[in-house]
Coordinates of C-alpha atoms and ligand atoms in Angstrom, one line a residue:
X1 CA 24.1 -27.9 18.4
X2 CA 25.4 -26.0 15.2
X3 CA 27.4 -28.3 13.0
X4 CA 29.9 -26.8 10.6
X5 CA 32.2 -28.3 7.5
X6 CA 35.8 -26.9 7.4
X7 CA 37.4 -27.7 4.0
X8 CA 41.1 -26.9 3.8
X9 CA 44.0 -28.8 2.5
X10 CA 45.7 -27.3 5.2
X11 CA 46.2 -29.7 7.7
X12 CA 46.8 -27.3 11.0
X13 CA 44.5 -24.9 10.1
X14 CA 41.8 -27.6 9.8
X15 CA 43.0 -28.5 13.7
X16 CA 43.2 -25.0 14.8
X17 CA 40.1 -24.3 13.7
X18 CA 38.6 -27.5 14.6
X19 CA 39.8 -27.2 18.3
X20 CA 38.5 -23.3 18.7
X21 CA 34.9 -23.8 17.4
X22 CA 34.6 -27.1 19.0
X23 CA 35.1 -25.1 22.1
X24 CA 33.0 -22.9 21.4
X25 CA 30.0 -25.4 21.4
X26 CA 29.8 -26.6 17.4
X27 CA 29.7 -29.5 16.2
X28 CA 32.8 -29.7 13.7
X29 CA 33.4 -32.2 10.0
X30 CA 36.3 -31.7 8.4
X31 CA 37.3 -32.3 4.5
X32 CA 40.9 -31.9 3.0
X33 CA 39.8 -30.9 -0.5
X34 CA 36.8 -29.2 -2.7
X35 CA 35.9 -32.6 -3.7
X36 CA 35.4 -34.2 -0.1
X37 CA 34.2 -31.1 1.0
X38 CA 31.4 -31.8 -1.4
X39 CA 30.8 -35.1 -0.8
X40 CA 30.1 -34.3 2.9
X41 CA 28.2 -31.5 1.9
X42 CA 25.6 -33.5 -0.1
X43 CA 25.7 -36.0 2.5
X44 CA 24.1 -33.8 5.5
X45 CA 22.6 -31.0 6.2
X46 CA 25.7 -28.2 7.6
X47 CA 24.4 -24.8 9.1
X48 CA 27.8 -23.3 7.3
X49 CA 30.8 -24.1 5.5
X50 CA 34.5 -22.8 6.3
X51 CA 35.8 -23.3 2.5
X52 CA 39.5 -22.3 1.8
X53 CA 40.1 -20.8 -1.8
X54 CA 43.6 -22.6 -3.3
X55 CA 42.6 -26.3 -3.1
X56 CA 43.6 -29.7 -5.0
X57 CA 40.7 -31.7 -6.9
X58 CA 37.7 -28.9 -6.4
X59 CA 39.0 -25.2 -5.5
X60 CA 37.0 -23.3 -3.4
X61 CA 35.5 -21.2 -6.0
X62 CA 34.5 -24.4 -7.8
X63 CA 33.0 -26.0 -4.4
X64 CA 31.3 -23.0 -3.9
X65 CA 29.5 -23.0 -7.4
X66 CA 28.3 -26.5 -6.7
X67 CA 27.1 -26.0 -3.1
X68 CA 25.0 -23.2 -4.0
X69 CA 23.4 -25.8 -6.4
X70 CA 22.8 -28.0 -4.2
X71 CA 21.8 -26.3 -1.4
X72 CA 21.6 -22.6 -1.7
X73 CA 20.4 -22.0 1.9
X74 CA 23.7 -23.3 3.8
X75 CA 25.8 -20.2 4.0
X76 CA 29.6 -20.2 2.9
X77 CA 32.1 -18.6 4.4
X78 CA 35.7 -18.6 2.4
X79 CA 39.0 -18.5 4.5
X80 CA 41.7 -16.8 2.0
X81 CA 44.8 -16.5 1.9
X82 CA 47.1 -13.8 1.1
X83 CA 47.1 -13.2 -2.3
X84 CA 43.6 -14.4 -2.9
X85 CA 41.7 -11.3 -1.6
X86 CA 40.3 -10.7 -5.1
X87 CA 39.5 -14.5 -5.9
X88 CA 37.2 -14.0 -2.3
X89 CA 35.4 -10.4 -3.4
X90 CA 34.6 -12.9 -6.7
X91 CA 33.4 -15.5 -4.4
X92 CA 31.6 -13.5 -2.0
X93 CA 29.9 -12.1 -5.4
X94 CA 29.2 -15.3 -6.5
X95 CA 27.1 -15.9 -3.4
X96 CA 29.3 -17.2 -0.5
X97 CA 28.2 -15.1 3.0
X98 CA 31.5 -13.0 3.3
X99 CA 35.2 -13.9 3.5
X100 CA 37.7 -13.6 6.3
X101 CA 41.5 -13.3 5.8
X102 CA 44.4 -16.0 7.2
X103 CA 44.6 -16.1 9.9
X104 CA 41.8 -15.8 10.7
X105 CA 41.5 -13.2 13.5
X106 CA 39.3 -15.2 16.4
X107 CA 36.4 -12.5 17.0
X108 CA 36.0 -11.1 14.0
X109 CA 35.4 -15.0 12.5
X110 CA 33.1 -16.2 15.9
X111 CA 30.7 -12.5 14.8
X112 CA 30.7 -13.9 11.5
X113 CA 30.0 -17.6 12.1
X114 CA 27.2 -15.7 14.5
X115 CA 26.0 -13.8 12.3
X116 CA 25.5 -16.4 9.1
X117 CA 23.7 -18.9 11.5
X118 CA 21.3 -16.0 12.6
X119 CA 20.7 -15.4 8.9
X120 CA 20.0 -19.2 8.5
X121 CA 17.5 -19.2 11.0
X122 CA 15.4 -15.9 9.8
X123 CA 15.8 -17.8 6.3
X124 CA 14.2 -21.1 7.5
X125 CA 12.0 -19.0 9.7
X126 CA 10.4 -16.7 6.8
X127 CA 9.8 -19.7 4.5
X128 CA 7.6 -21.3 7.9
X129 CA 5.9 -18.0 8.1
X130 CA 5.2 -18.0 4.4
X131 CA 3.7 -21.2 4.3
X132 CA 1.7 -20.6 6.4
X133 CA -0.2 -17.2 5.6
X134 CA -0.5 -18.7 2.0
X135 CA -2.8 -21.6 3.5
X136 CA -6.1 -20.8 4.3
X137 CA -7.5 -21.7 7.9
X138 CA -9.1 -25.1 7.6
X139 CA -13.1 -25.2 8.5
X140 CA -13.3 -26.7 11.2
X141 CA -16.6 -28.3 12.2
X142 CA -19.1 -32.1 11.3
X143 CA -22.0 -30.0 12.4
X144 CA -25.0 -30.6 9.6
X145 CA -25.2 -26.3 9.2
X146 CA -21.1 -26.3 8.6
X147 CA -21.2 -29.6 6.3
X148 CA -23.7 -27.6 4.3
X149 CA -21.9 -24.4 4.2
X150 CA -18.7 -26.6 2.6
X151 CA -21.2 -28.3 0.3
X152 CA -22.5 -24.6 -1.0
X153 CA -19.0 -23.7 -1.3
X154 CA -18.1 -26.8 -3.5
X155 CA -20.8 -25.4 -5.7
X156 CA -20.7 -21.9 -5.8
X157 CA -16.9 -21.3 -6.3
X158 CA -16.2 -22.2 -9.6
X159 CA -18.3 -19.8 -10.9
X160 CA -18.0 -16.6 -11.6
X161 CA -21.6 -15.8 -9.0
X162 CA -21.2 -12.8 -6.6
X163 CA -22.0 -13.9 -3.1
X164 CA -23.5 -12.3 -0.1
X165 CA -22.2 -13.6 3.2
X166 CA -24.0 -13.1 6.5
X167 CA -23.6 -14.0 10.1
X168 CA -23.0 -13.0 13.2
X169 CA -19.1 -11.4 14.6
X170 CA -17.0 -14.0 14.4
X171 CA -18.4 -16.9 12.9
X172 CA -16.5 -17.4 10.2
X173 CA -17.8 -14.8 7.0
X174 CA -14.2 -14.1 6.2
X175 CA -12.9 -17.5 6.2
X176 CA -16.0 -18.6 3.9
X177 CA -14.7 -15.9 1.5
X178 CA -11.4 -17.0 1.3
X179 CA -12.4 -20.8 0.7
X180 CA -14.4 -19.3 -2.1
X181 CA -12.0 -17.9 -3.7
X182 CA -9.7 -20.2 -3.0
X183 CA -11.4 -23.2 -4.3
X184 CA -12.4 -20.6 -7.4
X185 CA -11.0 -20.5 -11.1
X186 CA -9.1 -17.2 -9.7
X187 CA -7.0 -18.7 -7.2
X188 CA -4.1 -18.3 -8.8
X189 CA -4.9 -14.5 -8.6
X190 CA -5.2 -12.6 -5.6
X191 CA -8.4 -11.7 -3.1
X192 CA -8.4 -8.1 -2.2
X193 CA -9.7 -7.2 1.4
X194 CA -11.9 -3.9 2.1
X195 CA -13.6 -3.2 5.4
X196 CA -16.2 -0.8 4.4
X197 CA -16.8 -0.1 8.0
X198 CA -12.8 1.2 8.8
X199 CA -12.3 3.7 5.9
X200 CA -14.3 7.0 6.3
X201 CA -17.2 7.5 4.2
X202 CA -15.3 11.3 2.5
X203 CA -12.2 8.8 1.8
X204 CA -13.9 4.7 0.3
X205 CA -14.4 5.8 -2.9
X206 CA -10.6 6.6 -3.6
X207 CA -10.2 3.8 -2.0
X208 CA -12.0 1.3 -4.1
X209 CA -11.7 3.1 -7.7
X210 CA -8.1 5.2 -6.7
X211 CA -7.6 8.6 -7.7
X212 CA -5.2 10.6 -9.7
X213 CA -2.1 12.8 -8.2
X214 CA -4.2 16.2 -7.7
X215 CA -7.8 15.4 -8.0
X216 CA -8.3 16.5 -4.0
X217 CA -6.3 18.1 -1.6
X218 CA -4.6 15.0 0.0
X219 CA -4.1 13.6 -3.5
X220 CA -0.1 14.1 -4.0
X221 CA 0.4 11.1 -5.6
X222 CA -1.8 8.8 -8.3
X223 CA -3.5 5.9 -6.0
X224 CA -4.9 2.5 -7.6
X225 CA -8.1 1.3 -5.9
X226 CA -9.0 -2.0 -4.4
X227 CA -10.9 -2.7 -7.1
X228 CA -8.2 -2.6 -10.0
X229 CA -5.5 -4.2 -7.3
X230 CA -8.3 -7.0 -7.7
X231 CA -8.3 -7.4 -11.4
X232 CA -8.3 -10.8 -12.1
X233 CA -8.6 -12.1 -9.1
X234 CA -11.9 -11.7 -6.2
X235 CA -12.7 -8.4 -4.4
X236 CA -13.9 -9.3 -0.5
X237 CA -16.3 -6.3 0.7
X238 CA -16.6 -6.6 4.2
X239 CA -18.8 -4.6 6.8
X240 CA -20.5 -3.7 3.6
X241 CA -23.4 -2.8 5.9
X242 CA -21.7 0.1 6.7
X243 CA -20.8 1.6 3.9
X244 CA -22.3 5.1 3.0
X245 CA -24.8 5.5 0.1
X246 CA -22.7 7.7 -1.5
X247 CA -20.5 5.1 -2.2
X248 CA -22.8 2.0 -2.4
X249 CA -24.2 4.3 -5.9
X250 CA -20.5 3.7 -7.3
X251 CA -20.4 0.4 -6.4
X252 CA -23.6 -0.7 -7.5
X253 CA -21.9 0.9 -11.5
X254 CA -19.1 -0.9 -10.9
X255 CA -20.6 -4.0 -11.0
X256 CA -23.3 -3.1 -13.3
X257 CA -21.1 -2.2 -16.3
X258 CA -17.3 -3.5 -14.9
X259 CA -16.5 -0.4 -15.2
X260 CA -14.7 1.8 -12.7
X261 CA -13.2 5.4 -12.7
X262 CA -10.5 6.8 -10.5
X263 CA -11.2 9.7 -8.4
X264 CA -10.0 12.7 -10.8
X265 CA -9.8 10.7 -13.9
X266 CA -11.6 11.5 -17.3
X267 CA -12.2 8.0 -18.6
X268 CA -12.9 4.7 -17.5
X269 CA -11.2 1.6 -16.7
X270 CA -12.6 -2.1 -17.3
X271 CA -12.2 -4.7 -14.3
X272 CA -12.8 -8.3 -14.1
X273 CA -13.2 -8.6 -10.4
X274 CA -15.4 -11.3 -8.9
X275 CA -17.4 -10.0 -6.0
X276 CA -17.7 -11.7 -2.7
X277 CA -19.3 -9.4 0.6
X278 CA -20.2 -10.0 3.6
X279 CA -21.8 -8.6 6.3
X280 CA -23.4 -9.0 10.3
X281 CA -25.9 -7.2 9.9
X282 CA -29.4 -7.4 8.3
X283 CA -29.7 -6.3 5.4
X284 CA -33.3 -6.4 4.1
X285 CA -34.3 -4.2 7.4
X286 CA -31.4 -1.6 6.2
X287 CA -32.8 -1.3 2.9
X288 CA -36.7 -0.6 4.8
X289 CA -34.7 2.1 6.7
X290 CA -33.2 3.6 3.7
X291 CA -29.4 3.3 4.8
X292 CA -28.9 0.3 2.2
X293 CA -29.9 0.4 -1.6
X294 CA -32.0 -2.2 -2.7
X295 CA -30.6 -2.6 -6.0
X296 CA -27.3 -3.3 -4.9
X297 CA -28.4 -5.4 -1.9
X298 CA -29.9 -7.5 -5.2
X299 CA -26.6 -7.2 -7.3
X300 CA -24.6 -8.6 -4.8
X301 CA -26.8 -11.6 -3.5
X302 CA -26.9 -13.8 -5.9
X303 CA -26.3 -16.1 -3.9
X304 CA -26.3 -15.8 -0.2
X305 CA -24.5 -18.1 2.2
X306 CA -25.4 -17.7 5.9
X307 CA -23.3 -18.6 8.2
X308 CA -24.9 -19.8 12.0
X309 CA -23.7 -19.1 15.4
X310 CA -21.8 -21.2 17.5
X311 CA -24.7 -21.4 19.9
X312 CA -26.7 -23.3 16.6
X313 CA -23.6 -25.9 16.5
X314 CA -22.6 -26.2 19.9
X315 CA -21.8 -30.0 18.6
X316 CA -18.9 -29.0 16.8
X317 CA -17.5 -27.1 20.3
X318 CA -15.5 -30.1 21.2
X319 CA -14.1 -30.3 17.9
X320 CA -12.7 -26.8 18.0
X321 CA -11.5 -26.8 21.5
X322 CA -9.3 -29.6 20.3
X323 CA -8.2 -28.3 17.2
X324 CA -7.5 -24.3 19.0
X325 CA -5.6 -26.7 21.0
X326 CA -3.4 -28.2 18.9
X327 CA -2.8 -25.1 16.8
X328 CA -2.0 -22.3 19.6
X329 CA 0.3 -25.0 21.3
X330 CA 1.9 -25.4 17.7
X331 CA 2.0 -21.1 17.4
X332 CA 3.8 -21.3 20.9
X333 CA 6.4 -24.3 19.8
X334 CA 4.9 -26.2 23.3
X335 CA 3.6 -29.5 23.7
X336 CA 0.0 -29.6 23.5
X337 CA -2.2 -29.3 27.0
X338 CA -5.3 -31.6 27.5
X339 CA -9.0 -30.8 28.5
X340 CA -11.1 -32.3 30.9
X341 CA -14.8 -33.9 29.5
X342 CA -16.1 -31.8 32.0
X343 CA -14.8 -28.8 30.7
X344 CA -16.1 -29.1 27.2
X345 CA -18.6 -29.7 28.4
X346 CA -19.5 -26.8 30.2
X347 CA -18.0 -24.9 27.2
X348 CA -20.5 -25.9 25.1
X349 CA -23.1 -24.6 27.6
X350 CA -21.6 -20.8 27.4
X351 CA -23.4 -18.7 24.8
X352 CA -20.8 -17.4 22.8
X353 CA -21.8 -14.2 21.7
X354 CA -18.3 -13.7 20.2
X355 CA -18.7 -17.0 18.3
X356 CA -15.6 -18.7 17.3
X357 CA -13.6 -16.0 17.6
X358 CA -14.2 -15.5 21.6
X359 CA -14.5 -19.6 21.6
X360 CA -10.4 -19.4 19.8
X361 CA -10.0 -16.5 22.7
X362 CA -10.9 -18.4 25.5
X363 CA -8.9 -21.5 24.6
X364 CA -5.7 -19.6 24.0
X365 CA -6.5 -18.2 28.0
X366 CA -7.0 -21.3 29.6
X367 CA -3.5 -22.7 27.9
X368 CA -1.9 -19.9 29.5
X369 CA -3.5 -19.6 32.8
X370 CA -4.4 -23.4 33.7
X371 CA -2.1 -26.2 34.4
X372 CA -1.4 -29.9 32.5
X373 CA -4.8 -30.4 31.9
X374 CA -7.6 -28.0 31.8
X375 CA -10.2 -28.3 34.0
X376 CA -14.0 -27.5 34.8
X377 CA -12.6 -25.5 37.5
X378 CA -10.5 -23.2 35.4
X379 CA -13.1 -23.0 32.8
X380 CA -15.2 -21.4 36.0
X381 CA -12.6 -19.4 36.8
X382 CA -11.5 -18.0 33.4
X383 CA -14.2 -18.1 31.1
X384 CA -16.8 -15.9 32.6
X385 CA -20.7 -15.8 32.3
X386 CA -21.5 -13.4 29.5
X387 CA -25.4 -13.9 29.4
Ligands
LIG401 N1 -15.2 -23.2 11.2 C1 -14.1 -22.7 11.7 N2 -13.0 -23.5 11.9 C2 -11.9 -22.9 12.4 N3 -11.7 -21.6 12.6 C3 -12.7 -20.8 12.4 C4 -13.9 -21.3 11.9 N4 -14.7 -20.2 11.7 C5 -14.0 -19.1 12.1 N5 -12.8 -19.5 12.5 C6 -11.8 -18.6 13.0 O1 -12.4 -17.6 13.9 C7 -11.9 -16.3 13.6 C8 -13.0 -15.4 13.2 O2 -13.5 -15.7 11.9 P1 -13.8 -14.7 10.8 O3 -12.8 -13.5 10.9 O4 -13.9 -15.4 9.5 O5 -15.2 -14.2 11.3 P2 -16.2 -13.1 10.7 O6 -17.5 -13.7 10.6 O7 -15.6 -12.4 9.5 O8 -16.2 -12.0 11.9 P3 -16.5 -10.4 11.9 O9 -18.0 -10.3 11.6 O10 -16.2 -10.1 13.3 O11 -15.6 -9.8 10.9 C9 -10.8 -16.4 12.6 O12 -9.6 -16.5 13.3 C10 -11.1 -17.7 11.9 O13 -10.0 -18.3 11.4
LIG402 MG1 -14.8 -10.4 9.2

């Protein structure tokens, strides 16, 4: 239930009030001046204030300016009276939510009231949702291959070493990169993604370097690439398998002399990018079939971190499971569901050819389809053979 502070020195429009929005399913506190109303305030949490303007001890301009110290999330809405339309435009400038006249007019205030505690909400909601895109995706996993991989990444990220990431779909190259950088002296800076693989091979290197307004067709406006966005911080090349040759010649200058140019421009730009790729697929036998040059393949492996199937750590399957659990359930706001031994079990027989992304897949299906606890039986029914 919503709770909500009237402060008035008006006795009967504190009861008025107080009667209506109780009805109306909130929870109501009351306060007879600004300096009550503040004391209250400080005390617990409201989703909204009701604050008249012309008060004894604290006005409600003055309440208003120490709320919004206090708390500035809790949304204030001023009551005025009469001849203090102008004192509420100030306040409402001053950051309180709106103002409604006295009387108050019954729907126009219940909208209002609606309206600020929707606000509240997408407010409390965003900063959730901020949270937690800005952490990084634990590694999950006790499996000797993964503690190694952590190890190497203890290492390798505070330098300034290009890395070459390989594995298999799924297993986990992207999240490697982004510990990497996370855990690097850029962190503070940002990681720019590419996948080499989506942009057309006519269109990466505008991409990457950026172009200026004219320099093709399609070029109406000045574009920067990936890799200036990236100054400073840690470009991710992913799919870099599939990039075209073309491109892989201005890449392989890029990091040669840290040096770009846009598409169109007439002189060059320096970059201090750090340069992490990754790819699934191999790229020694590319380079023997001429799609992948050698010269960058040795430029951007300094040091290469390969990342194993599932099927190599079956061991940490249990692990997973639990945690894919415990963080769907948590994405879904509902209580967590259990799994049967016997289930894991047989999930750790399946070849995943997916890897831990199908593994994440499959969980999130058998929390929607199965019941309380999820059972050998559903894992027959839902998860089926792929080899
Ligand atoms: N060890 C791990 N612990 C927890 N989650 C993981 C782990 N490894 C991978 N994941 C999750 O599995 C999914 C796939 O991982 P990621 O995208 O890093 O794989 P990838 O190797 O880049 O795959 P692709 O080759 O298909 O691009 C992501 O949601 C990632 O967070
Ligand atoms: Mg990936």
């Amino acid at each position: 239930m919503a709770s909500i502070l009237i402060i008035d020195d008006e006795r009967s429009i504190r009861k008025t009030l107080g009667e209506i929005l109780t009805y109306e399913g909130y929870n109501i506190d009351e306060a007879a001046d600004g300096e009550e109303g503040l004391k209250k305030f400080k005390e617990k949490k409201y989703d909204i204030v009701l604050c008249d303007i012309k008060m004894p001890k604290l006005d409600g301009i003055e309440f208003l300016e120490k709320a919004k110290e206090s708390n500035p999330d809790v949304p204030i809405l001023i009551i005025s009276g009469h001849g203090n339309i102008e004192t509420a435009v100030d306040a409402v400038k001053k950051g309180a939510y709106d103002y409604i006249a006295k009387p108050p007019d019954l729907n126009r205030l219940l909208i209002t009231l609606r309206n600020a505690m929707d606000k509240t909400k997408l407010v409390a909601e965003t900063k959730v949702l901020k949270r937690k895109i800005s952490k990084v995706q634990e590694i999950i996993g006790e499996s000797a291959p993964i503690k190694k991989i952590k190890d190497t990444i203890d290492k390798i990220a505070p330098t300034e070493a290009r890395v070459l990431i390989t594995g298999e779909n799924g297993v986990g190259k992207e999240l490697v990169a982004r510990w990497i950088h996370e855990k690097s002296n850029r962190s503070s800076s940002v990681i720019v993604e590419v996948n080499c693989a989506a942009i057309p091979g006519e269109l990466i290197e505008s991409e990457l370097f950026g172009h200026e307004k004219g320099s093709f067709t399609s070029a109406v406006k000045q574009r920067i690439g990936k890799f200036e966005q990236a100054n400073g911080g840690t470009i991710f090349l992913d799919e870099i398998g599939d990039m075209s040759l073309n491109a892989q010649a201005k890449v392989l200058r890029a990091l040669q002399e840290g040096k770009i140019t846009r598409v169109g421009a007439d002189r060059d730009i320096n970059v201090d990018v750090r340069v992490i790729a990754a790819t699934n697929k191999d790229l020694l036998a590319e380079v023997e079939h001429k799609n992948f040059r050698l010269d960058l393949y040795h430029r951007l492996g300094v040091i290469i971190v390969h990342v194993p199937s599932l099927n190599e750590r079956a061991g940490d399957i249990p692990l997973l499971v639990e945690k894919f659990l415990e963080n769907i359930a948590a994405d879904y706001g509902q209580p967590k569901k259990n799994i049967d031994k016997k289930a894991v079990e047989a999930l750790q027989q399946h070849y995943w050819s997916g890897n831990i992304r199908e593994l994440r897949n499959v969980v999130e299906r058998l929390i929607i389809l199965s019941g309380k606890t999820i059972t050998l039986e559903d894992v027959a029914s839902y998860v089926l053979p792929n080899k």
